[in-house]
Amino acid sequence: TLAGKSKGFTFVEVIMYMGHLAFVLLILTQMLSSILDVRLESEAASSVHQDGRFILAKLTRDINRAENIMLPATPSAQTNTLQLTIDSILNTYSLLNNNLIITTNLGSDNLNSYETAVSNLSFKRLGNIGGKNTITVSFTLTSATEREKGPDVKTFQTTVGIR
């Protein structure tokens, strides 16, 4: 038997273990914080690129299929609204509350997701009177996901003509 010795930890040992535990928790917290930052960066960039590609593809397809471009009406004209006639149906593309909206006789739909905001929307008609109808499309997408460096912002631009 051990006379006079108690079974337990000394105060110094408890303080040392608590110090080690605090150090390990600090490292784990920093790792988790870094992982979350990378996730936010990825989400912001992904939403902007995905919405940008979708909008460009939709506008390219619709302009290619258009029978007529109503707005912008004349060569060199620039507007923030595009009006096309596709299969004898008027399609209007415009900006409403930072959303790119397509409106037809069936109603309205957003072309961007809730994860992005559209700004600086511009449609410019190119070409000569009587020539091929061509439109330059330009817009800026901003991610709704807030990163440490701020939102992800990217400007998209393309030129598309009626086939």
mmCIF file with all atom_site columns, N, CA and C in Angstrom, residues 41-97:
data_model
loop_
_atom_site.group_PDB
_atom_site.id
_atom_site.type_symbol
_atom_site.label_atom_id
_atom_site.label_alt_id
_atom_site.label_comp_id
_atom_site.label_asym_id
_atom_site.label_entity_id
_atom_site.label_seq_id
_atom_site.pdbx_PDB_ins_code
_atom_site.Cartn_x
_atom_site.Cartn_y
_atom_site.Cartn_z
_atom_site.occupancy
_atom_site.B_iso_or_equiv
_atom_site.pdbx_formal_charge
_atom_site.auth_seq_id
_atom_site.auth_comp_id
_atom_site.auth_asym_id
_atom_site.auth_atom_id
_atom_site.pdbx_PDB_model_num
ATOM 1   N N  . GLU A 1 41 ? -15.860 30.758 -50.748 1.00 0.00 ? 41 GLU A N  1
ATOM 2   C CA . GLU A 1 41 ? -15.207 31.183 -51.992 1.00 0.00 ? 41 GLU A CA 1
ATOM 3   C C  . GLU A 1 41 ? -15.719 30.357 -53.165 1.00 0.00 ? 41 GLU A C  1
ATOM 4   N N  . SER A 1 42 ? -15.777 29.065 -52.961 1.00 0.00 ? 42 SER A N  1
ATOM 5   C CA . SER A 1 42 ? -16.217 28.153 -54.008 1.00 0.00 ? 42 SER A CA 1
ATOM 6   C C  . SER A 1 42 ? -17.678 28.384 -54.376 1.00 0.00 ? 42 SER A C  1
ATOM 7   N N  . GLU A 1 43 ? -18.541 28.547 -53.385 1.00 0.00 ? 43 GLU A N  1
ATOM 8   C CA . GLU A 1 43 ? -19.965 28.788 -53.654 1.00 0.00 ? 43 GLU A CA 1
ATOM 9   C C  . GLU A 1 43 ? -20.174 30.079 -54.428 1.00 0.00 ? 43 GLU A C  1
ATOM 10  N N  . ALA A 1 44 ? -19.484 31.138 -54.027 1.00 0.00 ? 44 ALA A N  1
ATOM 11  C CA . ALA A 1 44 ? -19.641 32.430 -54.691 1.00 0.00 ? 44 ALA A CA 1
ATOM 12  C C  . ALA A 1 44 ? -19.210 32.345 -56.150 1.00 0.00 ? 44 ALA A C  1
ATOM 13  N N  . ALA A 1 45 ? -18.032 31.789 -56.391 1.00 0.00 ? 45 ALA A N  1
ATOM 14  C CA . ALA A 1 45 ? -17.529 31.680 -57.761 1.00 0.00 ? 45 ALA A CA 1
ATOM 15  C C  . ALA A 1 45 ? -18.406 30.758 -58.598 1.00 0.00 ? 45 ALA A C  1
ATOM 16  N N  . SER A 1 46 ? -18.838 29.666 -58.024 1.00 0.00 ? 46 SER A N  1
ATOM 17  C CA . SER A 1 46 ? -19.657 28.702 -58.746 1.00 0.00 ? 46 SER A CA 1
ATOM 18  C C  . SER A 1 46 ? -20.994 29.299 -59.173 1.00 0.00 ? 46 SER A C  1
ATOM 19  N N  . SER A 1 47 ? -21.662 29.998 -58.272 1.00 0.00 ? 47 SER A N  1
ATOM 20  C CA . SER A 1 47 ? -22.972 30.568 -58.611 1.00 0.00 ? 47 SER A CA 1
ATOM 21  C C  . SER A 1 47 ? -22.846 31.617 -59.708 1.00 0.00 ? 47 SER A C  1
ATOM 22  N N  . VAL A 1 48 ? -21.815 32.442 -59.650 1.00 0.00 ? 48 VAL A N  1
ATOM 23  C CA . VAL A 1 48 ? -21.625 33.472 -60.676 1.00 0.00 ? 48 VAL A CA 1
ATOM 24  C C  . VAL A 1 48 ? -21.337 32.835 -62.037 1.00 0.00 ? 48 VAL A C  1
ATOM 25  N N  . HIS A 1 49 ? -20.427 31.881 -62.082 1.00 0.00 ? 49 HIS A N  1
ATOM 26  C CA . HIS A 1 49 ? -20.075 31.246 -63.357 1.00 0.00 ? 49 HIS A CA 1
ATOM 27  C C  . HIS A 1 49 ? -21.233 30.421 -63.919 1.00 0.00 ? 49 HIS A C  1
ATOM 28  N N  . GLN A 1 50 ? -21.933 29.697 -63.063 1.00 0.00 ? 50 GLN A N  1
ATOM 29  C CA . GLN A 1 50 ? -23.045 28.873 -63.527 1.00 0.00 ? 50 GLN A CA 1
ATOM 30  C C  . GLN A 1 50 ? -24.168 29.751 -64.082 1.00 0.00 ? 50 GLN A C  1
ATOM 31  N N  . ASP A 1 51 ? -24.549 30.794 -63.358 1.00 0.00 ? 51 ASP A N  1
ATOM 32  C CA . ASP A 1 51 ? -25.601 31.679 -63.851 1.00 0.00 ? 51 ASP A CA 1
ATOM 33  C C  . ASP A 1 51 ? -25.161 32.415 -65.114 1.00 0.00 ? 51 ASP A C  1
ATOM 34  N N  . GLY A 1 52 ? -23.909 32.838 -65.167 1.00 0.00 ? 52 GLY A N  1
ATOM 35  C CA . GLY A 1 52 ? -23.406 33.531 -66.355 1.00 0.00 ? 52 GLY A CA 1
ATOM 36  C C  . GLY A 1 52 ? -23.463 32.656 -67.592 1.00 0.00 ? 52 GLY A C  1
ATOM 37  N N  . ARG A 1 53 ? -23.021 31.419 -67.449 1.00 0.00 ? 53 ARG A N  1
ATOM 38  C CA . ARG A 1 53 ? -23.070 30.478 -68.590 1.00 0.00 ? 53 ARG A CA 1
ATOM 39  C C  . ARG A 1 53 ? -24.509 30.208 -69.025 1.00 0.00 ? 53 ARG A C  1
ATOM 40  N N  . PHE A 1 54 ? -25.409 30.039 -68.048 1.00 0.00 ? 54 PHE A N  1
ATOM 41  C CA . PHE A 1 54 ? -26.802 29.762 -68.386 1.00 0.00 ? 54 PHE A CA 1
ATOM 42  C C  . PHE A 1 54 ? -27.427 30.946 -69.124 1.00 0.00 ? 54 PHE A C  1
ATOM 43  N N  . ILE A 1 55 ? -27.230 32.158 -68.615 1.00 0.00 ? 55 ILE A N  1
ATOM 44  C CA . ILE A 1 55 ? -27.820 33.348 -69.238 1.00 0.00 ? 55 ILE A CA 1
ATOM 45  C C  . ILE A 1 55 ? -27.272 33.540 -70.652 1.00 0.00 ? 55 ILE A C  1
ATOM 46  N N  . LEU A 1 56 ? -25.956 33.405 -70.818 1.00 0.00 ? 56 LEU A N  1
ATOM 47  C CA . LEU A 1 56 ? -25.380 33.556 -72.152 1.00 0.00 ? 56 LEU A CA 1
ATOM 48  C C  . LEU A 1 56 ? -25.922 32.503 -73.114 1.00 0.00 ? 56 LEU A C  1
ATOM 49  N N  . ALA A 1 57 ? -26.045 31.265 -72.656 1.00 0.00 ? 57 ALA A N  1
ATOM 50  C CA . ALA A 1 57 ? -26.573 30.195 -73.513 1.00 0.00 ? 57 ALA A CA 1
ATOM 51  C C  . ALA A 1 57 ? -28.024 30.467 -73.888 1.00 0.00 ? 57 ALA A C  1
ATOM 52  N N  . LYS A 1 58 ? -28.826 30.900 -72.931 1.00 0.00 ? 58 LYS A N  1
ATOM 53  C CA . LYS A 1 58 ? -30.245 31.193 -73.191 1.00 0.00 ? 58 LYS A CA 1
ATOM 54  C C  . LYS A 1 58 ? -30.384 32.339 -74.185 1.00 0.00 ? 58 LYS A C  1
ATOM 55  N N  . LEU A 1 59 ? -29.655 33.432 -73.960 1.00 0.00 ? 59 LEU A N  1
ATOM 56  C CA . LEU A 1 59 ? -29.744 34.579 -74.871 1.00 0.00 ? 59 LEU A CA 1
ATOM 57  C C  . LEU A 1 59 ? -29.220 34.219 -76.256 1.00 0.00 ? 59 LEU A C  1
ATOM 58  N N  . THR A 1 60 ? -28.133 33.466 -76.327 1.00 0.00 ? 60 THR A N  1
ATOM 59  C CA . THR A 1 60 ? -27.581 33.056 -77.628 1.00 0.00 ? 60 THR A CA 1
ATOM 60  C C  . THR A 1 60 ? -28.597 32.208 -78.389 1.00 0.00 ? 60 THR A C  1
ATOM 61  N N  . ARG A 1 61 ? -29.174 31.244 -77.716 1.00 0.00 ? 61 ARG A N  1
ATOM 62  C CA . ARG A 1 61 ? -30.174 30.371 -78.362 1.00 0.00 ? 61 ARG A CA 1
ATOM 63  C C  . ARG A 1 61 ? -31.375 31.186 -78.844 1.00 0.00 ? 61 ARG A C  1
ATOM 64  N N  . ASP A 1 62 ? -31.877 32.084 -77.985 1.00 0.00 ? 62 ASP A N  1
ATOM 65  C CA . ASP A 1 62 ? -33.065 32.849 -78.354 1.00 0.00 ? 62 ASP A CA 1
ATOM 66  C C  . ASP A 1 62 ? -32.788 33.848 -79.474 1.00 0.00 ? 62 ASP A C  1
ATOM 67  N N  . ILE A 1 63 ? -31.653 34.513 -79.440 1.00 0.00 ? 63 ILE A N  1
ATOM 68  C CA . ILE A 1 63 ? -31.324 35.470 -80.510 1.00 0.00 ? 63 ILE A CA 1
ATOM 69  C C  . ILE A 1 63 ? -31.127 34.712 -81.822 1.00 0.00 ? 63 ILE A C  1
ATOM 70  N N  . ASN A 1 64 ? -30.475 33.555 -81.776 1.00 0.00 ? 64 ASN A N  1
ATOM 71  C CA . ASN A 1 64 ? -30.294 32.752 -82.995 1.00 0.00 ? 64 ASN A CA 1
ATOM 72  C C  . ASN A 1 64 ? -31.630 32.333 -83.602 1.00 0.00 ? 64 ASN A C  1
ATOM 73  N N  . ARG A 1 65 ? -32.621 32.030 -82.777 1.00 0.00 ? 65 ARG A N  1
ATOM 74  C CA . ARG A 1 65 ? -33.938 31.582 -83.253 1.00 0.00 ? 65 ARG A CA 1
ATOM 75  C C  . ARG A 1 65 ? -34.874 32.730 -83.602 1.00 0.00 ? 65 ARG A C  1
ATOM 76  N N  . ALA A 1 66 ? -34.523 33.951 -83.247 1.00 0.00 ? 66 ALA A N  1
ATOM 77  C CA . ALA A 1 66 ? -35.434 35.093 -83.408 1.00 0.00 ? 66 ALA A CA 1
ATOM 78  C C  . ALA A 1 66 ? -35.767 35.350 -84.878 1.00 0.00 ? 66 ALA A C  1
ATOM 79  N N  . GLU A 1 67 ? -37.014 35.725 -85.081 1.00 0.00 ? 67 GLU A N  1
ATOM 80  C CA . GLU A 1 67 ? -37.466 36.137 -86.406 1.00 0.00 ? 67 GLU A CA 1
ATOM 81  C C  . GLU A 1 67 ? -37.168 37.611 -86.624 1.00 0.00 ? 67 GLU A C  1
ATOM 82  N N  . ASN A 1 68 ? -37.225 38.369 -85.524 1.00 0.00 ? 68 ASN A N  1
ATOM 83  C CA . ASN A 1 68 ? -37.031 39.810 -85.617 1.00 0.00 ? 68 ASN A CA 1
ATOM 84  C C  . ASN A 1 68 ? -36.549 40.345 -84.276 1.00 0.00 ? 68 ASN A C  1
ATOM 85  N N  . ILE A 1 69 ? -35.734 41.396 -84.322 1.00 0.00 ? 69 ILE A N  1
ATOM 86  C CA . ILE A 1 69 ? -35.306 42.100 -83.108 1.00 0.00 ? 69 ILE A CA 1
ATOM 87  C C  . ILE A 1 69 ? -36.027 43.445 -83.086 1.00 0.00 ? 69 ILE A C  1
ATOM 88  N N  . MET A 1 70 ? -36.873 43.625 -82.071 1.00 0.00 ? 70 MET A N  1
ATOM 89  C CA . MET A 1 70 ? -37.651 44.861 -81.952 1.00 0.00 ? 70 MET A CA 1
ATOM 90  C C  . MET A 1 70 ? -36.845 45.952 -81.226 1.00 0.00 ? 70 MET A C  1
ATOM 91  N N  . LEU A 1 71 ? -36.179 45.574 -80.131 1.00 0.00 ? 71 LEU A N  1
ATOM 92  C CA . LEU A 1 71 ? -35.350 46.500 -79.346 1.00 0.00 ? 71 LEU A CA 1
ATOM 93  C C  . LEU A 1 71 ? -34.009 45.835 -79.096 1.00 0.00 ? 71 LEU A C  1
ATOM 94  N N  . PRO A 1 72 ? -32.936 46.529 -79.246 1.00 0.00 ? 72 PRO A N  1
ATOM 95  C CA . PRO A 1 72 ? -32.754 47.875 -79.765 1.00 0.00 ? 72 PRO A CA 1
ATOM 96  C C  . PRO A 1 72 ? -33.152 47.940 -81.238 1.00 0.00 ? 72 PRO A C  1
ATOM 97  N N  . ALA A 1 73 ? -33.794 49.029 -81.584 1.00 0.00 ? 73 ALA A N  1
ATOM 98  C CA . ALA A 1 73 ? -34.484 49.119 -82.871 1.00 0.00 ? 73 ALA A CA 1
ATOM 99  C C  . ALA A 1 73 ? -33.574 49.372 -84.069 1.00 0.00 ? 73 ALA A C  1
ATOM 100 N N  . THR A 1 74 ? -32.512 50.137 -83.893 1.00 0.00 ? 74 THR A N  1
ATOM 101 C CA . THR A 1 74 ? -31.685 50.525 -85.039 1.00 0.00 ? 74 THR A CA 1
ATOM 102 C C  . THR A 1 74 ? -30.213 50.198 -84.783 1.00 0.00 ? 74 THR A C  1
ATOM 103 N N  . PRO A 1 75 ? -29.429 50.077 -85.845 1.00 0.00 ? 75 PRO A N  1
ATOM 104 C CA . PRO A 1 75 ? -27.993 49.846 -85.667 1.00 0.00 ? 75 PRO A CA 1
ATOM 105 C C  . PRO A 1 75 ? -27.368 50.933 -84.786 1.00 0.00 ? 75 PRO A C  1
ATOM 106 N N  . SER A 1 76 ? -26.458 50.543 -83.933 1.00 0.00 ? 76 SER A N  1
ATOM 107 C CA . SER A 1 76 ? -25.757 51.401 -82.965 1.00 0.00 ? 76 SER A CA 1
ATOM 108 C C  . SER A 1 76 ? -26.615 51.778 -81.770 1.00 0.00 ? 76 SER A C  1
ATOM 109 N N  . ALA A 1 77 ? -27.898 51.412 -81.772 1.00 0.00 ? 77 ALA A N  1
ATOM 110 C CA . ALA A 1 77 ? -28.752 51.723 -80.618 1.00 0.00 ? 77 ALA A CA 1
ATOM 111 C C  . ALA A 1 77 ? -28.383 50.794 -79.463 1.00 0.00 ? 77 ALA A C  1
ATOM 112 N N  . GLN A 1 78 ? -28.432 51.349 -78.247 1.00 0.00 ? 78 GLN A N  1
ATOM 113 C CA . GLN A 1 78 ? -28.113 50.577 -77.053 1.00 0.00 ? 78 GLN A CA 1
ATOM 114 C C  . GLN A 1 78 ? -29.219 50.782 -76.028 1.00 0.00 ? 78 GLN A C  1
ATOM 115 N N  . THR A 1 79 ? -29.732 49.675 -75.479 1.00 0.00 ? 79 THR A N  1
ATOM 116 C CA . THR A 1 79 ? -30.808 49.742 -74.491 1.00 0.00 ? 79 THR A CA 1
ATOM 117 C C  . THR A 1 79 ? -30.528 48.747 -73.369 1.00 0.00 ? 79 THR A C  1
ATOM 118 N N  . ASN A 1 80 ? -31.319 48.836 -72.303 1.00 0.00 ? 80 ASN A N  1
ATOM 119 C CA . ASN A 1 80 ? -31.210 47.839 -71.227 1.00 0.00 ? 80 ASN A CA 1
ATOM 120 C C  . ASN A 1 80 ? -32.354 46.835 -71.310 1.00 0.00 ? 80 ASN A C  1
ATOM 121 N N  . THR A 1 81 ? -33.072 46.843 -72.446 1.00 0.00 ? 81 THR A N  1
ATOM 122 C CA . THR A 1 81 ? -34.161 45.898 -72.709 1.00 0.00 ? 81 THR A CA 1
ATOM 123 C C  . THR A 1 81 ? -33.968 45.315 -74.102 1.00 0.00 ? 81 THR A C  1
ATOM 124 N N  . LEU A 1 82 ? -34.178 44.005 -74.211 1.00 0.00 ? 82 LEU A N  1
ATOM 125 C CA . LEU A 1 82 ? -34.108 43.319 -75.501 1.00 0.00 ? 82 LEU A CA 1
ATOM 126 C C  . LEU A 1 82 ? -35.480 42.753 -75.797 1.00 0.00 ? 82 LEU A C  1
ATOM 127 N N  . GLN A 1 83 ? -35.985 43.025 -77.001 1.00 0.00 ? 83 GLN A N  1
ATOM 128 C CA . GLN A 1 83 ? -37.265 42.451 -77.429 1.00 0.00 ? 83 GLN A CA 1
ATOM 129 C C  . GLN A 1 83 ? -37.040 41.685 -78.723 1.00 0.00 ? 83 GLN A C  1
ATOM 130 N N  . LEU A 1 84 ? -37.418 40.417 -78.695 1.00 0.00 ? 84 LEU A N  1
ATOM 131 C CA . LEU A 1 84 ? -37.290 39.519 -79.841 1.00 0.00 ? 84 LEU A CA 1
ATOM 132 C C  . LEU A 1 84 ? -38.636 38.895 -80.151 1.00 0.00 ? 84 LEU A C  1
ATOM 133 N N  . THR A 1 85 ? -38.855 38.588 -81.416 1.00 0.00 ? 85 THR A N  1
ATOM 134 C CA . THR A 1 85 ? -40.010 37.792 -81.808 1.00 0.00 ? 85 THR A CA 1
ATOM 135 C C  . THR A 1 85 ? -39.507 36.396 -82.148 1.00 0.00 ? 85 THR A C  1
ATOM 136 N N  . ILE A 1 86 ? -39.985 35.388 -81.387 1.00 0.00 ? 86 ILE A N  1
ATOM 137 C CA . ILE A 1 86 ? -39.614 33.995 -81.614 1.00 0.00 ? 86 ILE A CA 1
ATOM 138 C C  . ILE A 1 86 ? -40.908 33.210 -81.782 1.00 0.00 ? 86 ILE A C  1
ATOM 139 N N  . ASP A 1 87 ? -41.056 32.548 -82.917 1.00 0.00 ? 87 ASP A N  1
ATOM 140 C CA . ASP A 1 87 ? -42.286 31.804 -83.227 1.00 0.00 ? 87 ASP A CA 1
ATOM 141 C C  . ASP A 1 87 ? -43.518 32.689 -83.053 1.00 0.00 ? 87 ASP A C  1
ATOM 142 N N  . SER A 1 88 ? -43.422 33.912 -83.529 1.00 0.00 ? 88 SER A N  1
ATOM 143 C CA . SER A 1 88 ? -44.499 34.926 -83.486 1.00 0.00 ? 88 SER A CA 1
ATOM 144 C C  . SER A 1 88 ? -44.882 35.337 -82.063 1.00 0.00 ? 88 SER A C  1
ATOM 145 N N  . ILE A 1 89 ? -44.031 35.058 -81.083 1.00 0.00 ? 89 ILE A N  1
ATOM 146 C CA . ILE A 1 89 ? -44.284 35.455 -79.689 1.00 0.00 ? 89 ILE A CA 1
ATOM 147 C C  . ILE A 1 89 ? -43.226 36.474 -79.285 1.00 0.00 ? 89 ILE A C  1
ATOM 148 N N  . LEU A 1 90 ? -43.669 37.589 -78.707 1.00 0.00 ? 90 LEU A N  1
ATOM 149 C CA . LEU A 1 90 ? -42.759 38.634 -78.246 1.00 0.00 ? 90 LEU A CA 1
ATOM 150 C C  . LEU A 1 90 ? -42.091 38.184 -76.943 1.00 0.00 ? 90 LEU A C  1
ATOM 151 N N  . ASN A 1 91 ? -40.763 38.182 -76.937 1.00 0.00 ? 91 ASN A N  1
ATOM 152 C CA . ASN A 1 91 ? -39.955 37.852 -75.755 1.00 0.00 ? 91 ASN A CA 1
ATOM 153 C C  . ASN A 1 91 ? -39.226 39.116 -75.333 1.00 0.00 ? 91 ASN A C  1
ATOM 154 N N  . THR A 1 92 ? -39.430 39.553 -74.096 1.00 0.00 ? 92 THR A N  1
ATOM 155 C CA . THR A 1 92 ? -38.789 40.756 -73.580 1.00 0.00 ? 92 THR A CA 1
ATOM 156 C C  . THR A 1 92 ? -37.849 40.373 -72.439 1.00 0.00 ? 92 THR A C  1
ATOM 157 N N  . TYR A 1 93 ? -36.602 40.810 -72.544 1.00 0.00 ? 93 TYR A N  1
ATOM 158 C CA . TYR A 1 93 ? -35.580 40.578 -71.523 1.00 0.00 ? 93 TYR A CA 1
ATOM 159 C C  . TYR A 1 93 ? -35.267 41.920 -70.884 1.00 0.00 ? 93 TYR A C  1
ATOM 160 N N  . SER A 1 94 ? -35.430 41.995 -69.570 1.00 0.00 ? 94 SER A N  1
ATOM 161 C CA . SER A 1 94 ? -35.195 43.262 -68.878 1.00 0.00 ? 94 SER A CA 1
ATOM 162 C C  . SER A 1 94 ? -34.720 43.004 -67.462 1.00 0.00 ? 94 SER A C  1
ATOM 163 N N  . LEU A 1 95 ? -34.281 44.059 -66.814 1.00 0.00 ? 95 LEU A N  1
ATOM 164 C CA . LEU A 1 95 ? -33.774 43.982 -65.454 1.00 0.00 ? 95 LEU A CA 1
ATOM 165 C C  . LEU A 1 95 ? -34.842 44.474 -64.489 1.00 0.00 ? 95 LEU A C  1
ATOM 166 N N  . LEU A 1 96 ? -35.120 43.685 -63.446 1.00 0.00 ? 96 LEU A N  1
ATOM 167 C CA . LEU A 1 96 ? -36.088 44.066 -62.422 1.00 0.00 ? 96 LEU A CA 1
ATOM 168 C C  . LEU A 1 96 ? -35.549 43.610 -61.068 1.00 0.00 ? 96 LEU A C  1
ATOM 169 N N  . ASN A 1 97 ? -35.262 44.560 -60.193 1.00 0.00 ? 97 ASN A N  1
ATOM 170 C CA . ASN A 1 97 ? -34.753 44.256 -58.850 1.00 0.00 ? 97 ASN A CA 1
ATOM 171 C C  . ASN A 1 97 ? -33.530 43.332 -58.888 1.00 0.00 ? 97 ASN A C  1
#
